[in-house]
XYZ file of C-alpha atoms in Angstrom:
647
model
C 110.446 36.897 69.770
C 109.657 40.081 71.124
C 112.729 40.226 73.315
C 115.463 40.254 70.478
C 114.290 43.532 69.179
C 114.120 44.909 72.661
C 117.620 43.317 73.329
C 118.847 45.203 70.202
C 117.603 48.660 70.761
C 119.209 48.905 74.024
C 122.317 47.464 72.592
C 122.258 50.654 69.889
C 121.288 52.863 72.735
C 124.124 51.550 74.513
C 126.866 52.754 71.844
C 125.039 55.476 70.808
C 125.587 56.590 74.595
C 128.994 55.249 74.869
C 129.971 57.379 71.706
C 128.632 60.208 72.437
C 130.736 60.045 76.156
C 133.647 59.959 74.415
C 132.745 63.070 72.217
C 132.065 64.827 74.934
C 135.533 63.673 76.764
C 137.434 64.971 73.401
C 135.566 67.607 72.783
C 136.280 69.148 76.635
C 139.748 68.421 75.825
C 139.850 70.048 72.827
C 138.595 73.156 74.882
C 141.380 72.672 76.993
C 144.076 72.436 74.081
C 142.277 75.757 72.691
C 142.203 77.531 76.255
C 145.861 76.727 76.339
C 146.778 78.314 72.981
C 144.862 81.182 73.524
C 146.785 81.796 76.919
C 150.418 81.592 75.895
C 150.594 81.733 72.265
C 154.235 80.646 70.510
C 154.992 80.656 66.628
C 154.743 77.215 66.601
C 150.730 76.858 67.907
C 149.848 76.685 63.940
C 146.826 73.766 65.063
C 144.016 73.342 62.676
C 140.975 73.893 64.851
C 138.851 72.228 62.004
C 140.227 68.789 62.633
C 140.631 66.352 65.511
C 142.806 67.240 68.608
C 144.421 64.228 68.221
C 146.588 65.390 64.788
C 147.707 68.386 66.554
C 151.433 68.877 66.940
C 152.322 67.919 70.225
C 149.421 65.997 71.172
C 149.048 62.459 71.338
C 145.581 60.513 72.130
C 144.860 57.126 73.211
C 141.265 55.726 73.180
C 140.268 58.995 71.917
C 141.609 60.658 74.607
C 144.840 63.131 74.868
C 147.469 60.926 77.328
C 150.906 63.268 75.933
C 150.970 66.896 76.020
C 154.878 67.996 74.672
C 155.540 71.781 73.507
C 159.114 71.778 74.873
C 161.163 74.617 73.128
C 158.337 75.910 71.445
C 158.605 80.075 72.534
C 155.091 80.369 74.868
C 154.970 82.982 76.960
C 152.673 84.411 78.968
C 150.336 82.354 82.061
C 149.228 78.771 81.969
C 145.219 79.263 81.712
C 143.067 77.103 84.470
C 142.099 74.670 82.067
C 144.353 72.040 81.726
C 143.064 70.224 84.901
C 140.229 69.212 82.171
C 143.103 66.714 80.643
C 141.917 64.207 82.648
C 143.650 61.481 80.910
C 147.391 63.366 80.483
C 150.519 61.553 81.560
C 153.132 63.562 80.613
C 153.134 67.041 80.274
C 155.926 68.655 78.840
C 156.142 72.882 78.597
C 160.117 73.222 79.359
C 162.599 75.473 77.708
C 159.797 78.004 76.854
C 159.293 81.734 78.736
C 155.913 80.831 80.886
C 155.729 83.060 83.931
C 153.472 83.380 87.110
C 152.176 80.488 89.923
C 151.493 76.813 88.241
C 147.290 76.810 88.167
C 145.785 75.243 90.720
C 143.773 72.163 87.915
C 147.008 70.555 87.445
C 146.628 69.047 91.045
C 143.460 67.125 89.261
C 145.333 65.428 87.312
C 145.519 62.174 88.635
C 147.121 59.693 86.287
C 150.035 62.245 85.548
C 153.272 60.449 85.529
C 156.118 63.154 83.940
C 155.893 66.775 84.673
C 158.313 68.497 82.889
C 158.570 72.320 83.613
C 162.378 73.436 83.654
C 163.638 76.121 81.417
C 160.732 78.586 82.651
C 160.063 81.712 84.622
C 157.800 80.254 86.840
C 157.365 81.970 90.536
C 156.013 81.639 93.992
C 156.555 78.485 96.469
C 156.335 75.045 94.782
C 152.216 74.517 95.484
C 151.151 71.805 97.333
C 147.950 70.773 95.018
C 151.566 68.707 93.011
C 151.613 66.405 96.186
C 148.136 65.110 95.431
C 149.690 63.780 91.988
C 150.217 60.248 93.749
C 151.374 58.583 90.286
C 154.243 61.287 89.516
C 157.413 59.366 88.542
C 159.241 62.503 87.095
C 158.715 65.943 88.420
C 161.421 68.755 86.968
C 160.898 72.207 87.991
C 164.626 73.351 87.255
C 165.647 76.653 86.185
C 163.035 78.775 87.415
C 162.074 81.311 89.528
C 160.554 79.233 92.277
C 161.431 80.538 96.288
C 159.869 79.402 99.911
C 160.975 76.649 101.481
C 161.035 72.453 100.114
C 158.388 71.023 101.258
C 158.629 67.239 103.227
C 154.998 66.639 101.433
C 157.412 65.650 98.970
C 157.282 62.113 100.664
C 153.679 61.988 99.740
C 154.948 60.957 95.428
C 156.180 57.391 96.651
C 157.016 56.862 92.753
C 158.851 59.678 92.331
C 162.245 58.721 90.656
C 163.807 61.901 89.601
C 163.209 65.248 91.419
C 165.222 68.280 89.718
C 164.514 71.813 91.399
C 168.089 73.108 90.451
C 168.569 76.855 89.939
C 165.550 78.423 91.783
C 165.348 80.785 94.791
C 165.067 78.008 97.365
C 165.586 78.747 100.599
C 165.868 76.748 103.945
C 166.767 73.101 104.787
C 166.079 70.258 102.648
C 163.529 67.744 104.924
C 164.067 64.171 105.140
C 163.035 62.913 102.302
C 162.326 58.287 102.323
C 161.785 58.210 98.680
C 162.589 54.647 97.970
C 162.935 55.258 94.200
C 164.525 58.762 93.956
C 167.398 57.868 92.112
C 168.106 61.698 90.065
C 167.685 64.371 92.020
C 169.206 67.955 92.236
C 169.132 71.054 94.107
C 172.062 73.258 93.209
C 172.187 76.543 93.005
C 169.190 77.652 95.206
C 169.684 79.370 98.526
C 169.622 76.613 100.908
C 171.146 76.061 104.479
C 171.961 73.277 106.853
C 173.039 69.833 106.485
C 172.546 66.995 104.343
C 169.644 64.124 104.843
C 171.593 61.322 105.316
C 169.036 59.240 102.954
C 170.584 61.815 100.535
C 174.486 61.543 101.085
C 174.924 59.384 98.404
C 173.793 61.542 95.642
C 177.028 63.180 93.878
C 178.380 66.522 95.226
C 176.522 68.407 92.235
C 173.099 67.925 93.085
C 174.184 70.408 96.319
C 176.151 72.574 94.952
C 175.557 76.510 95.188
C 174.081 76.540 98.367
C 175.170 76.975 102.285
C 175.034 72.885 102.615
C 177.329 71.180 104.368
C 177.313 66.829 105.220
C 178.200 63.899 102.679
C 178.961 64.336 100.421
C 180.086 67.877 100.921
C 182.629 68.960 103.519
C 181.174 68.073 107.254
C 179.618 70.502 109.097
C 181.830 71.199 112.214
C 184.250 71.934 108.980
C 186.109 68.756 109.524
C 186.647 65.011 107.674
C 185.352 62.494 109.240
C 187.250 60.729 111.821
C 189.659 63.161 112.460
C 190.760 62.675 116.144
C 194.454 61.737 114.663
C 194.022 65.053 112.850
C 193.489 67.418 115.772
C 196.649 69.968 116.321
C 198.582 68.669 119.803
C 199.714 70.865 122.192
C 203.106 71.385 120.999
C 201.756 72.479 117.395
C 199.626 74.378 118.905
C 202.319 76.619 120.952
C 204.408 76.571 117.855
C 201.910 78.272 115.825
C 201.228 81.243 118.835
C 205.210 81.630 118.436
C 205.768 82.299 114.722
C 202.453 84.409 115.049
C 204.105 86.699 117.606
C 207.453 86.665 115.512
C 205.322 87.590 112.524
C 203.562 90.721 114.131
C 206.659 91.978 115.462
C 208.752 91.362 112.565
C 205.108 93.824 110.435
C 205.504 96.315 113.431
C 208.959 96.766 112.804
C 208.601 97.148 109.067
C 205.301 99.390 109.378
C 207.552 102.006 111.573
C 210.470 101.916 109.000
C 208.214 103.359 106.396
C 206.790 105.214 108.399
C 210.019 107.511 109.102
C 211.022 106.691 105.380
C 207.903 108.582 104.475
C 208.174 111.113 107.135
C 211.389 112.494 105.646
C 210.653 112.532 102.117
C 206.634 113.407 102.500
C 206.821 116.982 101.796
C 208.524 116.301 98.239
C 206.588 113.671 97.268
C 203.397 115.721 98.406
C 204.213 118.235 95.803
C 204.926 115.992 92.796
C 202.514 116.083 90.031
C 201.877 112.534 88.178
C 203.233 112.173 85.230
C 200.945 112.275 82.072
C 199.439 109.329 81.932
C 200.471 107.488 84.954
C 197.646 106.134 87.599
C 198.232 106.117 91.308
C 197.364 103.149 93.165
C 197.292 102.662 96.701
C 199.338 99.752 98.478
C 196.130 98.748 100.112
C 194.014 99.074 97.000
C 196.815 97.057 94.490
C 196.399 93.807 96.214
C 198.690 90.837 94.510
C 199.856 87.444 95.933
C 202.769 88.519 95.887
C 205.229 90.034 93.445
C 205.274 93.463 91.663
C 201.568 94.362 90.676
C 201.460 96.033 87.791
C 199.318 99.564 87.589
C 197.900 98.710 84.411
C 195.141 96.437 85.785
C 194.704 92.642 86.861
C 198.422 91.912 88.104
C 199.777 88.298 87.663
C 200.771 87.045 91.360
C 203.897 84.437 92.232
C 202.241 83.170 94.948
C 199.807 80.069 94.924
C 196.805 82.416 94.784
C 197.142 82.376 91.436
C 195.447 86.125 89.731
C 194.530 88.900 92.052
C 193.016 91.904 91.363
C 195.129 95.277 90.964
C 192.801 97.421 88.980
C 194.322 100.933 88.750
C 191.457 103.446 90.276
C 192.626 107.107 88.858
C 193.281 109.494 91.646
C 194.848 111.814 89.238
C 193.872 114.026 86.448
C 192.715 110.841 84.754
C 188.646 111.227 82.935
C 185.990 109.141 83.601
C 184.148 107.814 86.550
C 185.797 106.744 89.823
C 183.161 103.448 90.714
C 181.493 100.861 88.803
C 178.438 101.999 86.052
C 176.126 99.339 86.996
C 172.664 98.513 84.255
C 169.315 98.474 84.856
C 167.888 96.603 88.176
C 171.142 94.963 88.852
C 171.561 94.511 92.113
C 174.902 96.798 93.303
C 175.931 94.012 95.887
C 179.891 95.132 95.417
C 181.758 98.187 94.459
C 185.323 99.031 92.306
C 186.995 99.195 96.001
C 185.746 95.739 96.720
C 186.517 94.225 93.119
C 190.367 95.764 94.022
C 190.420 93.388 96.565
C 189.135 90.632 94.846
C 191.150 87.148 94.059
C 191.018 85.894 90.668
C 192.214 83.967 88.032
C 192.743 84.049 84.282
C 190.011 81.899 82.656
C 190.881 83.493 78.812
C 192.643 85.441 76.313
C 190.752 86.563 73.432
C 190.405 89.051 70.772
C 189.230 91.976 72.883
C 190.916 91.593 76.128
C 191.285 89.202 78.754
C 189.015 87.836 81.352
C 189.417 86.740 84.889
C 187.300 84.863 87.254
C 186.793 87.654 90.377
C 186.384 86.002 93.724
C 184.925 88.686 95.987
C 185.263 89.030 99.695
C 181.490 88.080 100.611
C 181.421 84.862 98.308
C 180.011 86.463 95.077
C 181.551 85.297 91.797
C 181.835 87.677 88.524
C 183.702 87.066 85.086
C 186.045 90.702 84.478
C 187.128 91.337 81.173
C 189.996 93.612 80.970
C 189.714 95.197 77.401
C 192.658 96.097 75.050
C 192.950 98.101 72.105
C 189.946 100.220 72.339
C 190.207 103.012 70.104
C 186.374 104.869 70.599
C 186.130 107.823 72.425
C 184.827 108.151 76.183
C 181.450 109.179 74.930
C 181.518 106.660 72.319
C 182.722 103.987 74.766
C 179.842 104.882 77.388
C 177.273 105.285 74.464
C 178.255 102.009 73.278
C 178.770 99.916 76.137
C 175.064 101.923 77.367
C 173.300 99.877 74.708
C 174.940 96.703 74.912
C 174.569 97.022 78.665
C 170.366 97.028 78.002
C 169.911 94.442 76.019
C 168.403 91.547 78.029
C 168.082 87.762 76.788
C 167.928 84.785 78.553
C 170.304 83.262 76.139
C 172.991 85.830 76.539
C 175.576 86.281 79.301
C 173.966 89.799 80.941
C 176.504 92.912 80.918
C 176.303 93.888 84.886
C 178.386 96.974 84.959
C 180.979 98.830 83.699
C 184.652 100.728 84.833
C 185.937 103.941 82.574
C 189.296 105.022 82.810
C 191.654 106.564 80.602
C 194.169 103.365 81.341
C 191.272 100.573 82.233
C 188.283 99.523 80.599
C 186.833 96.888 82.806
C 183.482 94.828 82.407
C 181.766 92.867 84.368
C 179.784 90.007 83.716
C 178.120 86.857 85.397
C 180.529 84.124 85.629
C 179.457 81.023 83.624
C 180.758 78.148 85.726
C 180.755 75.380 83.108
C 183.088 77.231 80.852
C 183.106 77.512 77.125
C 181.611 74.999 74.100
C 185.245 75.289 72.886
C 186.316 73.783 76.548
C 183.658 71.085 76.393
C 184.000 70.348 73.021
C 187.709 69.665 72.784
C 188.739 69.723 76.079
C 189.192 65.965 77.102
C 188.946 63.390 74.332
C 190.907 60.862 76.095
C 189.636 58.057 77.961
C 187.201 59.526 81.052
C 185.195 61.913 79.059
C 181.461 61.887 79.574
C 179.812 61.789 75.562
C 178.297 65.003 74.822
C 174.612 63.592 73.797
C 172.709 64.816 70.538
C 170.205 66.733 72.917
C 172.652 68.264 74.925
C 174.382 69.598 71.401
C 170.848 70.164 69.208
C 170.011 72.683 72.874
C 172.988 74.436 72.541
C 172.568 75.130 69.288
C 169.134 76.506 69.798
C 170.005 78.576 72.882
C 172.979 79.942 70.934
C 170.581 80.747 67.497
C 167.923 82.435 69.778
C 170.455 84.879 71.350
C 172.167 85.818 68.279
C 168.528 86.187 66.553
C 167.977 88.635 69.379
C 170.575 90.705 69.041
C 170.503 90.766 64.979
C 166.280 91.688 66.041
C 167.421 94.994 67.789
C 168.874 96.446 64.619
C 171.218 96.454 61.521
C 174.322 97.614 63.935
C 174.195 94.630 66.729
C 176.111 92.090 64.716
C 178.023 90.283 67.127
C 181.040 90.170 65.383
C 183.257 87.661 66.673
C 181.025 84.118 66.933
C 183.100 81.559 67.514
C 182.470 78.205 70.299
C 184.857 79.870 72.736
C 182.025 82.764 72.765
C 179.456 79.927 73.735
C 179.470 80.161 77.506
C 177.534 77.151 79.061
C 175.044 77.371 82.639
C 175.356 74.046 84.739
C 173.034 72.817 82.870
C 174.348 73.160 79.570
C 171.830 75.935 78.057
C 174.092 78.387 75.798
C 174.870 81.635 76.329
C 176.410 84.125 73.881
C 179.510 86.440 75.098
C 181.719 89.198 74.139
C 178.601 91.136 71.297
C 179.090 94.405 70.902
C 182.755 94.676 71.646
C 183.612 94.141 68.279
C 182.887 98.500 67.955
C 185.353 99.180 70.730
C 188.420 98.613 68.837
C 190.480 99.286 66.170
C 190.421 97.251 62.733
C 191.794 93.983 63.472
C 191.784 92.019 59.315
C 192.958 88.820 60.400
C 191.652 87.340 63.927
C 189.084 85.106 62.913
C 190.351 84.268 59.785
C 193.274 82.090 61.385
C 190.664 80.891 63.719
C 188.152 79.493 60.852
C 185.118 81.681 62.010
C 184.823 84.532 59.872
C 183.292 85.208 56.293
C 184.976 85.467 53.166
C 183.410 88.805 52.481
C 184.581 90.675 55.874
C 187.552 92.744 56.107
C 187.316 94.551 59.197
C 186.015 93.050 62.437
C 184.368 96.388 62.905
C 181.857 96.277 60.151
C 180.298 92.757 60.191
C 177.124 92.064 58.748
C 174.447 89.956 60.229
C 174.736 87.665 56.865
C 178.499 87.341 58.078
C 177.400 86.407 61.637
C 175.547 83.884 60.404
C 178.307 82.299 58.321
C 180.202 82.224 61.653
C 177.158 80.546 63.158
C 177.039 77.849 60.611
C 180.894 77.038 61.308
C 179.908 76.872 64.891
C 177.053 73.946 64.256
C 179.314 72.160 61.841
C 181.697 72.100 64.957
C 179.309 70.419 67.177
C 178.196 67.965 64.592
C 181.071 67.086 63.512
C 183.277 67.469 66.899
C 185.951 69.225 64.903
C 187.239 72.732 65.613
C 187.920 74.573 62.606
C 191.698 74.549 62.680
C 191.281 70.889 63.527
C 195.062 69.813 61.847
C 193.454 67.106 59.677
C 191.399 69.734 57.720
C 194.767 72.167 57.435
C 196.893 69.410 55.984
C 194.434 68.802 53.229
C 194.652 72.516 52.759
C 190.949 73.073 53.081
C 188.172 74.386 55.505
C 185.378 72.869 57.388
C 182.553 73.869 55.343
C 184.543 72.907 52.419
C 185.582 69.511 53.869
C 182.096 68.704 54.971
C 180.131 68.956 51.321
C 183.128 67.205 50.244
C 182.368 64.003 52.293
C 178.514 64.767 51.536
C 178.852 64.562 47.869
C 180.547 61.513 47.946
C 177.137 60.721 50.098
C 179.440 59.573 53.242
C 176.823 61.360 55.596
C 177.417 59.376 59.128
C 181.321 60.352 58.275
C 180.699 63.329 58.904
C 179.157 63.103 62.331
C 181.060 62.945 65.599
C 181.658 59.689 66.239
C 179.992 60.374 69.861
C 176.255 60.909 67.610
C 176.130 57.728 65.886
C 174.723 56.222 68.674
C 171.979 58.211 68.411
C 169.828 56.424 65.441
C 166.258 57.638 66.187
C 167.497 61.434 65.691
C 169.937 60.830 62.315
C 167.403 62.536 60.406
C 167.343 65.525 62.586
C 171.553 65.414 62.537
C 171.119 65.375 58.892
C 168.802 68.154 58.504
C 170.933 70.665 61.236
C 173.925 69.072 58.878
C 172.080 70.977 55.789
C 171.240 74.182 57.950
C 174.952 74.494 58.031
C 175.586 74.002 55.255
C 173.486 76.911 53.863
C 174.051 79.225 56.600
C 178.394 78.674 55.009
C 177.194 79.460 51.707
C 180.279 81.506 50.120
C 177.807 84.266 49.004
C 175.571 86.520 51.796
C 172.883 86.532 49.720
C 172.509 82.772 49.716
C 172.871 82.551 53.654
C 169.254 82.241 55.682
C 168.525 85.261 58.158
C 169.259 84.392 61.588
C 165.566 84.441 62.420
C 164.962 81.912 60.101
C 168.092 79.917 61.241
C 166.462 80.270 64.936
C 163.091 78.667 63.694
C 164.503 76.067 61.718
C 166.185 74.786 64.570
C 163.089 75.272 66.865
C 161.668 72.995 64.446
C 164.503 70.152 64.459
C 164.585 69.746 68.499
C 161.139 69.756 68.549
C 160.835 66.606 66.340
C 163.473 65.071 68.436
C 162.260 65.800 71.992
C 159.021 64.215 70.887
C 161.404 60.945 69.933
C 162.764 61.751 73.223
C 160.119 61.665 75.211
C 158.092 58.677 73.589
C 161.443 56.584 74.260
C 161.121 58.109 78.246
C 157.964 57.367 78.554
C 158.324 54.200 77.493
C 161.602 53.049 79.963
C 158.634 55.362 83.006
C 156.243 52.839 81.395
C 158.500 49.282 81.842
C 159.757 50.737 85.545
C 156.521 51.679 86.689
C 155.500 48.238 85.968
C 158.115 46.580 88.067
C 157.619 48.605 90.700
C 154.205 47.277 90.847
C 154.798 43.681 90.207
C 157.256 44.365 93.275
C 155.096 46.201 95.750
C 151.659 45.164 94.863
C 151.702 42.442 92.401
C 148.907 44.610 90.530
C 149.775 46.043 87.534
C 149.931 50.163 87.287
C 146.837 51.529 86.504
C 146.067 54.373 83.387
């Protein structure tokens, strides 16, 4: 008899232990979780210490234990503290789309049962570290869109479950190793600085994944600069004599020309020497006006009749003309080109909108810029340069970066980075036939938050940086898809222009003159910009203008007659895990259009609103991922080991 009692006090000693384990197991991940938010802050860290981990925002427990970390989008900045190696029990980790800087810590290598790392959308730096190839159960590793450099490593082979591998838009630099990665089925390295050929275990990924880089192999061109099998194509003999004959035809045929102007010029040098330009007319130099062919004109970017499309015949003044005779270039830019070699540039016209035109410049050493060739600018020169100075320093990650600038009484030239996916306008309403890929709600709810943030910005650096002219053509897109605002601050260049945006849908009721636009009134053109990607319609979509009304007006007319999902894009309602959060961005619109200012939310509070929506639905996001990782990481086991995955 004296057993049973014996028997049942090591039984209560026995959970009395066992509980207290897993106290201590939370309670050293709640140090973690607290570690973390003292590190890197973010408006949205609002965690009540006084309860359990486990109700936190972002975190979700199993057993007691926290198994999801997700604080995508949530504005942290700062370092990642060494602490979160003490999640023993994480799986996914998700920090993208926020501002974190500095070298991953080394702790995360402890984490053993990690299966998603999700890191993109960060300024993270230094080589990728090799403590991630000890994470043997990774399935998804993304470390897009950062600042990483070095060299990719081949210990990449060591993840045998990786599946999807993004390191797009980094500072990469070398050849890409071999990689036998059975399972790797997304993976993506453009825009890095990489060199050499192709894996041929990674041929059959699409041409994007490689593109940016000095690559060459399938499925990019070859590298002897050839297609493949191309013996039939080789030039014979014959052709080949050909060719050396209308090449020596050609150079005597310059050589004679070239010595005709020569004693053209000869005879009539002296006069011409002497003649003064006339007021307001800008020399150019032959060599310096370069066109495909035609006249170029002196005014600027000269339309060619060749096949070249665009070049580039920006007048430089040589004569009494003011204002600088190079390119102004901003802050720690680096000055890789000058004016003389943007007058030689190729391009082509990618717009024409309210303040000028812009090109796509093709310089002679491979670097790409976007020119914009203003019109109608009406400040002074010191105005212009005070002007263009502060729109030149203001720096956002969510707005297309002024690089430099070109003053001249006749030109007013600016350069920007070129945005290679083009416009939300473009992608919006480009191609609704048959072939278009469906623009997905996260791919729309991002854009919208990348577009509020950079507008928030600007309205943040005071009363007078309105942008002026929001509209989806203004939306410029990275390859990616991450927004970036265009064309603020030009709207103080020029002259009063009453009607612009009123044709186009965009502007308030209350504003008169493009000039003098409130933020209020930039936020009424930003809720007409979300009610366009919601509902897929552009403003002066033809339905609305036979009914005689506008969007705003035709979208609380289908809401009061509670037809919500009419509303929506028919390429959303496929989406039914995030209709609330459609509905709720539907209602942000709806206030931001109110007809009075005063009504309207401040873009700050537009910006956190939205923080708030895509935060709810990456979190429905990434349960759903981790779910399909879940079901595949089973199969692969029942496959290779007949053993199911372990936790």
């Amino acid at each position: 008899m004296k057993t049973k009692p014996l028997l049942l006090f090591f039984f209560i000693f026995f959970l009395l232990d066992s509980w207290s384990i897993i106290e201590s197991d939370l309670a050293s991940d709640r140090a973690a979780l607290e570690a973390l938010r003292k590190a890197v802050g973010g408006r949205s860290l609002l965690w009540n210490l006084s309860s359990s981990p486990c109700t936190w925002a972002g975190v979700n427990c199993e057993k007691d234990r926290v198994v999801h970390l997700r604080l995508p989008g949530m504005g942290l900045s700062g370092r990642l503290p060494i602490a979160l190696g003490n999640l023993t029990q994480l799986q996914t980790l998700s920090l993208r789309f926020n501002a974190l800087s500095g070298p991953i810590p080394a702790d995360i290598g402890n984490l053993g049962p990690l299966r998603n790392l999700y890191l993109q959308g960060n300024l993270f730096s230094g080589e990728i570290p090799g403590f991630l190839f000890n994470l043997q159960n990774l399935v998804r590793l993304n470390l897009a869109h950062n600042n990483f450099s070095g060299e990719i490593s081949p210990d990449f082979n060591k993840l045998t479950r990786l599946r999807t591998l993004y390191l797009e838009q980094n500072q990469l630099n070398g050849s890409i190793p071999e990689l036998n990665l059975p399972s790797l089925d997304q993976f993506n390295v453009s825009f890095n600085k990489l060199s050499g050929s192709i894996p041929d275990k990674l041929s059959s990924k699409p041409p994007s994944a490689f593109l940016g880089n000095s690559l060459c192999g399938k499925p990019l061109t070859t590298c002897n600069g050839t297609s493949n099998g191309d013996d039939d194509d080789k030039l014979s003999g014959g052709a080949i004599a050909g060719i050396a004959i209308g090449c020596a035809i050609g150079f005597l045929l310059i050589l004679l020309i070239l010595i005709f102007l020569c004693r053209k010029r000869t005879k009539s040098g002296a006069a011409k020497d002497t003649e003064v330009p006339k007021h307001g007319e800008v020399e150019i130099s032959s060599e310096k006006a370069v066109a495909t062919s035609g006249n170029a004109s002196s005014t600027g970017f000269a339309a060619g009749g060749g096949s070249g499309g665009v070049a580039v015949a920006v007048a430089k003044g040589e004569g009494k003309s003011s204002g600088a005779k190079n390119l102004v270039f901003f802050g720690y830019t680096p000055r890789g080109f000058d004016l003389e070699d943007l007058l030689r540039a190729s391009a082509e016209v990618l717009g024409k909108g309210t303040f000028g035109t812009t090109y796509k410049a093709t310089l002679e050493m491979g670097i790409v810029v976007a020119v914009k060739r203003l019109k109608d600018v009406t400040v002074t020169e010191k105005e212009f340069r005070e002007k263009i100075g502060s729109v030149g320093n203001i720096n956002h990650e969510n707005l297309v970066p002024l690089r430099a600038y070109y003053y001249n009484k006749d030109e007013k030239l600016l350069v920007y980075d070129y945005m290679p996916m083009g416009s939300l306008s473009a992608l919006l309403h480009g191609n609704r036939g048959a072939g278009r890929t469906p623009l997905n709600w996260e791919t729309r709810s991002g854009i919208a938050l990348g577009a509020a943030r950079g507008i928030a910005h600007l309205h943040s650096q005071g009363f007078t940086n309105s942008h002026g002219n929001i509209k989806s053509s203004n939306i410029l897109l990275t390859t990616s898809f991450e927004a970036r605002v265009s064309d603020f601050g030009l709207a103080h260049l020029a002259g009063p222009t009453p009607t612009p945006n009123r044709v186009d849908g965009y502007r308030a009721p209350e504003v008169t003159d493009a000039r003098k636009v409130s933020p209020k009134a930039d936020v009424y053109s930003f809720g007409i910009l979300l009610l366009e990607l919601l509902t897929g319609k552009a403003p002066t979509h033809s339905h609305l203008n036979e009914e005689g009304v506008d969007l705003p007006r035709w979208v609380q007319s289908v809401v009061k007659d509670e037809w919500t999902t009419e509303v929506f894009d028919l390429e959303l309602l496929r989406y039914q895990n995030v209709e609330e959060d459609m509905v709720q961005l539907l209602q942000l619109a709806i206030n931001c259009t109110a007809q009075y200012p005063d009504n309207r939310p401040s873009m700050a509070e537009v910006r956190n609103q939205i923080e708030e929506i895509c935060h709810s639905s990456s979190q429905a996001q990434d349960t759903h991922q981790d779910i399909e990782d879940d079901k595949s990481s089973q199969q692969t086991y029942s496959i290779d080991s007949g053993a199911p995955p372990s936790s």
